[in-house]
CSV table of C-alpha atoms in Angstrom, one decimal:
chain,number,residue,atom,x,y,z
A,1,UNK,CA,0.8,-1.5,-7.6
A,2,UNK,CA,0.2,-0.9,-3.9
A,3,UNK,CA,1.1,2.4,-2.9
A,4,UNK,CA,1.1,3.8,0.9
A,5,UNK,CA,2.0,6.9,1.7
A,6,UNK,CA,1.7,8.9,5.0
A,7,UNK,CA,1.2,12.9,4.7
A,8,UNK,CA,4.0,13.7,3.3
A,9,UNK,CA,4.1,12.0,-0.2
A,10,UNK,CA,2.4,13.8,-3.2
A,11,UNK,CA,-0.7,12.3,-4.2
A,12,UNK,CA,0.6,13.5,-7.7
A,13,UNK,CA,2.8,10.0,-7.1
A,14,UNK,CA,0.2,7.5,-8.0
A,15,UNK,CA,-1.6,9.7,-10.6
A,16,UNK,CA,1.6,10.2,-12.6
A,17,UNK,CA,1.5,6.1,-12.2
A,18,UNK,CA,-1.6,6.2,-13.0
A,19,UNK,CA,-1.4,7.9,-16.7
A,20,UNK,CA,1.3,5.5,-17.3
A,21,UNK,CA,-1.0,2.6,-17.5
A,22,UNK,CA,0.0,1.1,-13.8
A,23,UNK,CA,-2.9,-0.2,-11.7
A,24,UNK,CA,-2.7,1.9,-8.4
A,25,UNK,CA,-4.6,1.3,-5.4
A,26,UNK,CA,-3.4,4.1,-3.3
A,27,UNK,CA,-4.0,4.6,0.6
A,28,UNK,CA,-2.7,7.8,2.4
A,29,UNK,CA,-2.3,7.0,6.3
A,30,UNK,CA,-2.4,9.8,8.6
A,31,UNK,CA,-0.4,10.5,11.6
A,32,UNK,CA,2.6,8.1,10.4
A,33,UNK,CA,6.0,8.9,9.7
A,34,UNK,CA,8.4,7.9,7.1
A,35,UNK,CA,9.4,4.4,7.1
A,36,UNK,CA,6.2,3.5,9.3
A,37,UNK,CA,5.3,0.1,7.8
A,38,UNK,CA,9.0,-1.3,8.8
A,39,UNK,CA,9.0,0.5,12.0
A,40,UNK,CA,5.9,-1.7,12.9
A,41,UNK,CA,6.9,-4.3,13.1
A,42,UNK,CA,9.2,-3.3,16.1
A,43,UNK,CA,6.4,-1.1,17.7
A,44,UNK,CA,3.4,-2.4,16.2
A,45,UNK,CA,-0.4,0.3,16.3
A,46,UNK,CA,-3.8,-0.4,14.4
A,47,UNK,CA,-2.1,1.6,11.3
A,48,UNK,CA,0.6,-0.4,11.1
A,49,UNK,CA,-1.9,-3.1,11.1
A,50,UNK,CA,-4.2,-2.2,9.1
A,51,UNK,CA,-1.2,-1.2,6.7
A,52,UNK,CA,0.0,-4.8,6.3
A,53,UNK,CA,-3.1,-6.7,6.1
A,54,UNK,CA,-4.0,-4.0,3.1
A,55,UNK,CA,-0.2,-5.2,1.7
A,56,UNK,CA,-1.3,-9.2,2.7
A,57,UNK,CA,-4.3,-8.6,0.8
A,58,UNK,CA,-3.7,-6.9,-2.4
A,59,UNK,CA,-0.7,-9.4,-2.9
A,60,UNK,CA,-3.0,-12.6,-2.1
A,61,UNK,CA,-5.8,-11.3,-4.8
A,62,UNK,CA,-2.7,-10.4,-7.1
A,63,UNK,CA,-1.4,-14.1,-7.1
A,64,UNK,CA,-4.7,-15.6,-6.7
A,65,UNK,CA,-6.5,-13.6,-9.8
A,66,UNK,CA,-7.2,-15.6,-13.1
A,67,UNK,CA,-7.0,-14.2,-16.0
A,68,UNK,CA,-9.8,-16.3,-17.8
């Protein structure tokens, strides 16, 4: 599981998701506000960016990992 969060989510989030067994890469992104992923792509900055090509990514190796 992908999980962004900007300053104020609880990094207790992911660790609780975390002792449940779910794979978490989490990313905190500072200076955004809630809802800043969507908002981007109506006023687009480098976090916004740099969020969705970390969401592009970890969905492409998701799909594309084998499991042999």
């Amino acid at each position: 599981m992908l999980f962004l969060t900007g300053p104020g989510r609880s990094p207790g989030d992911a660790a609780r998701l975390r002792l449940a067994g779910v794979p978490v890469v989490a990313t905190r992104y500072q200076g955004v506000s809630h809802g800043f992923l969507l908002l981007g792509t109506r006023c687009p900055t480098g976090t916004t960016r740099a969020a969705l090509l970390q969401v592009v990514d970890t969905v492409h190796m998701a799909l594309h990992r084998r499991s042999w």
